[in-house]
One Martini backbone bead per residue (centre of mass of N, CA, C, O) as a GRO file, in nm:
protein
  147
    1MET     BB    1  -0.136   0.768   1.991
    2PRO     BB    2  -0.159   1.085   1.939
    3ALA     BB    3  -0.286   1.367   2.143
    4ASN     BB    4  -0.413   1.496   1.899
    5PRO     BB    5  -0.753   1.550   1.853
    6ALA     BB    6  -0.717   1.581   1.527
    7TYR     BB    7  -0.625   1.276   1.492
    8ARG     BB    8  -0.851   1.103   1.631
    9GLN     BB    9  -1.076   1.199   1.451
   10ILE     BB   10  -0.947   1.111   1.164
   11HIS     BB   11  -0.889   0.809   1.310
   12LYS     BB   12  -1.155   0.721   1.328
   13PRO     BB   13  -1.376   0.467   1.352
   14ALA     BB   14  -1.633   0.327   1.109
   15ARG     BB   15  -1.967   0.275   0.994
   16ILE     BB   16  -2.068   0.102   0.702
   17GLY     BB   17  -2.299  -0.079   0.751
   18ALA     BB   18  -2.113  -0.369   0.735
   19LEU     BB   19  -1.878  -0.179   0.749
   20GLU     BB   20  -1.533  -0.123   0.875
   21VAL     BB   21  -1.336   0.169   0.918
   22ARG     BB   22  -0.980   0.196   0.943
   23PRO     BB   23  -0.776   0.433   1.012
   24PHE     BB   24  -0.437   0.514   0.920
   25PRO     BB   25  -0.116   0.641   0.912
   26LEU     BB   26   0.108   0.790   0.695
   27HIS     BB   27   0.379   0.845   0.511
   28HIS     BB   28   0.419   1.174   0.418
   29PRO     BB   29   0.453   1.523   0.362
   30ASN     BB   30   0.119   1.587   0.362
   31GLY     BB   31   0.018   1.348   0.444
   32ALA     BB   32  -0.175   1.036   0.532
   33THR     BB   33  -0.408   0.791   0.456
   34GLY     BB   34  -0.525   0.481   0.555
   35TYR     BB   35  -0.727   0.154   0.510
   36ARG     BB   36  -0.946  -0.054   0.699
   37ILE     BB   37  -1.166  -0.298   0.553
   38GLU     BB   38  -1.458  -0.469   0.697
   39SER     BB   39  -1.610  -0.761   0.708
   40SER     BB   40  -1.728  -1.078   0.769
   41ASN     BB   41  -1.521  -1.191   0.511
   42ALA     BB   42  -1.323  -0.918   0.481
   43ALA     BB   43  -0.995  -0.757   0.402
   44ILE     BB   44  -0.898  -0.429   0.325
   45VAL     BB   45  -0.589  -0.255   0.237
   46TYR     BB   46  -0.529   0.121   0.182
   47ALA     BB   47  -0.183   0.238   0.075
   48SER     BB   48  -0.130   0.555  -0.025
   49ASP     BB   49   0.107   0.744   0.021
   50HIS     BB   50   0.379   0.578   0.106
   51GLU     BB   51   0.696   0.584   0.319
   52HIS     BB   52   0.907   0.427   0.371
   53GLY     BB   53   1.105   0.455   0.748
   54ASP     BB   54   0.887   0.488   0.943
   55ALA     BB   55   0.851   0.324   1.231
   56SER     BB   56   0.553   0.396   1.316
   57ALA     BB   57   0.405   0.378   1.038
   58ASP     BB   58   0.505   0.077   0.986
   59ALA     BB   59   0.344  -0.037   1.228
   60GLY     BB   60   0.086   0.035   1.169
   61LEU     BB   61   0.067  -0.109   0.890
   62LEU     BB   62   0.114  -0.374   0.967
   63GLU     BB   63  -0.120  -0.403   1.162
   64SER     BB   64  -0.338  -0.333   0.977
   65ALA     BB   65  -0.224  -0.568   0.752
   66ARG     BB   66  -0.315  -0.833   0.922
   67ASP     BB   67  -0.452  -1.081   0.728
   68ALA     BB   68  -0.538  -0.969   0.475
   69ASP     BB   69  -0.686  -1.025   0.167
   70VAL     BB   70  -0.601  -0.703   0.063
   71LEU     BB   71  -0.319  -0.529  -0.059
   72ILE     BB   72  -0.296  -0.171  -0.111
   73TYR     BB   73   0.038  -0.042  -0.244
   74ASP     BB   74   0.284   0.182  -0.282
   75ALA     BB   75   0.470   0.126  -0.598
   76GLN     BB   76   0.624   0.353  -0.774
   77TYR     BB   77   0.894   0.236  -0.730
   78THR     BB   78   1.192   0.127  -0.766
   79PRO     BB   79   1.472   0.059  -0.597
   80GLU     BB   80   1.635   0.258  -0.787
   81GLU     BB   81   1.443   0.499  -0.781
   82TYR     BB   82   1.441   0.579  -0.489
   83GLN     BB   83   1.739   0.679  -0.437
   84ARG     BB   84   1.624   0.970  -0.581
   85ARG     BB   85   1.324   0.974  -0.382
   86ARG     BB   86   1.366   1.052  -0.139
   87GLY     BB   87   1.093   1.211   0.029
   88TRP     BB   88   0.805   1.183  -0.158
   89GLY     BB   89   0.606   0.952  -0.044
   90HIS     BB   90   0.707   0.678  -0.180
   91SER     BB   91   0.728   0.344  -0.272
   92THR     BB   92   0.787  -0.006  -0.348
   93TRP     BB   93   0.773  -0.337  -0.439
   94ARG     BB   94   0.967  -0.450  -0.215
   95GLU     BB   95   0.787  -0.335   0.017
   96ALA     BB   96   0.548  -0.470  -0.032
   97VAL     BB   97   0.631  -0.761  -0.017
   98THR     BB   98   0.718  -0.753   0.269
   99LEU     BB   99   0.473  -0.667   0.392
  100ALA     BB  100   0.290  -0.894   0.275
  101ARG     BB  101   0.466  -1.114   0.444
  102GLY     BB  102   0.444  -0.974   0.746
  103ALA     BB  103   0.105  -0.973   0.729
  104ARG     BB  104  -0.027  -1.218   0.594
  105VAL     BB  105  -0.145  -1.198   0.302
  106ARG     BB  106  -0.311  -1.302   0.011
  107GLN     BB  107  -0.295  -1.008  -0.146
  108LEU     BB  108  -0.113  -0.822  -0.406
  109ILE     BB  109  -0.152  -0.474  -0.476
  110LEU     BB  110  -0.028  -0.257  -0.697
  111PHE     BB  111   0.002   0.097  -0.658
  112HIS     BB  112   0.105   0.399  -0.742
  113HIS     BB  113   0.208   0.465  -1.047
  114ASP     BB  114   0.426   0.586  -1.254
  115PRO     BB  115   0.317   0.824  -1.496
  116TRP     BB  116   0.580   0.682  -1.706
  117ARG     BB  117   0.491   0.411  -1.701
  118THR     BB  118   0.493   0.123  -1.879
  119ASP     BB  119   0.325  -0.152  -1.920
  120HIS     BB  120   0.580  -0.309  -1.949
  121GLU     BB  121   0.717  -0.220  -1.676
  122LEU     BB  122   0.504  -0.334  -1.511
  123ASP     BB  123   0.499  -0.637  -1.593
  124ALA     BB  124   0.802  -0.654  -1.485
  125ILE     BB  125   0.739  -0.605  -1.195
  126VAL     BB  126   0.532  -0.827  -1.141
  127ARG     BB  127   0.727  -1.043  -1.201
  128GLU     BB  128   0.925  -1.000  -0.975
  129ALA     BB  129   0.730  -0.995  -0.742
  130GLN     BB  130   0.615  -1.299  -0.799
  131GLN     BB  131   0.872  -1.422  -0.709
  132GLU     BB  132   0.824  -1.330  -0.371
  133PHE     BB  133   0.504  -1.277  -0.430
  134PRO     BB  134   0.245  -1.461  -0.610
  135ASN     BB  135   0.006  -1.281  -0.512
  136THR     BB  136   0.074  -1.038  -0.768
  137ILE     BB  137  -0.070  -0.726  -0.881
  138ALA     BB  138  -0.181  -0.468  -1.092
  139ALA     BB  139  -0.329  -0.208  -1.125
  140ARG     BB  140  -0.575  -0.065  -1.332
  141GLU     BB  141  -0.749   0.105  -1.537
  142GLY     BB  142  -1.090  -0.030  -1.487
  143TRP     BB  143  -1.044  -0.213  -1.260
  144SER     BB  144  -1.136  -0.499  -1.085
  145THR     BB  145  -1.277  -0.664  -0.776
  146ARG     BB  146  -1.336  -0.975  -0.611
  147LEU     BB  147  -1.405  -1.188  -0.302
   0.00000   0.00000   0.00000
């Protein structure tokens, strides 16, 4: 963890009732924070606005996601689109799958979709991701889940 006192204050774990919320830094040009939210029987990791490729941030994210029940991950781009958008602070569905497997999460939820993506295109991405990590779905407006 960096020595910066502001960093420690921002990324300080907190308790909210029966939940423990552990923030961790993500890799984004304007800065971003992910969260691991745990109860006595489940753990959810939320990682939006993260661009893979920064060794320190990627390692922290992997550790934070380890054995989570649900990983909600920034999958804004396809791998092909990402080649033209490096440095914009977002990742791909393929990196999401790699992280989900490496962290041994139970379910992967692709999130932070490109705003120009159609539902048909999103469905195709989910099907492709499911070939590599079967328990993958996409977050959608108005959608919710229960553990």
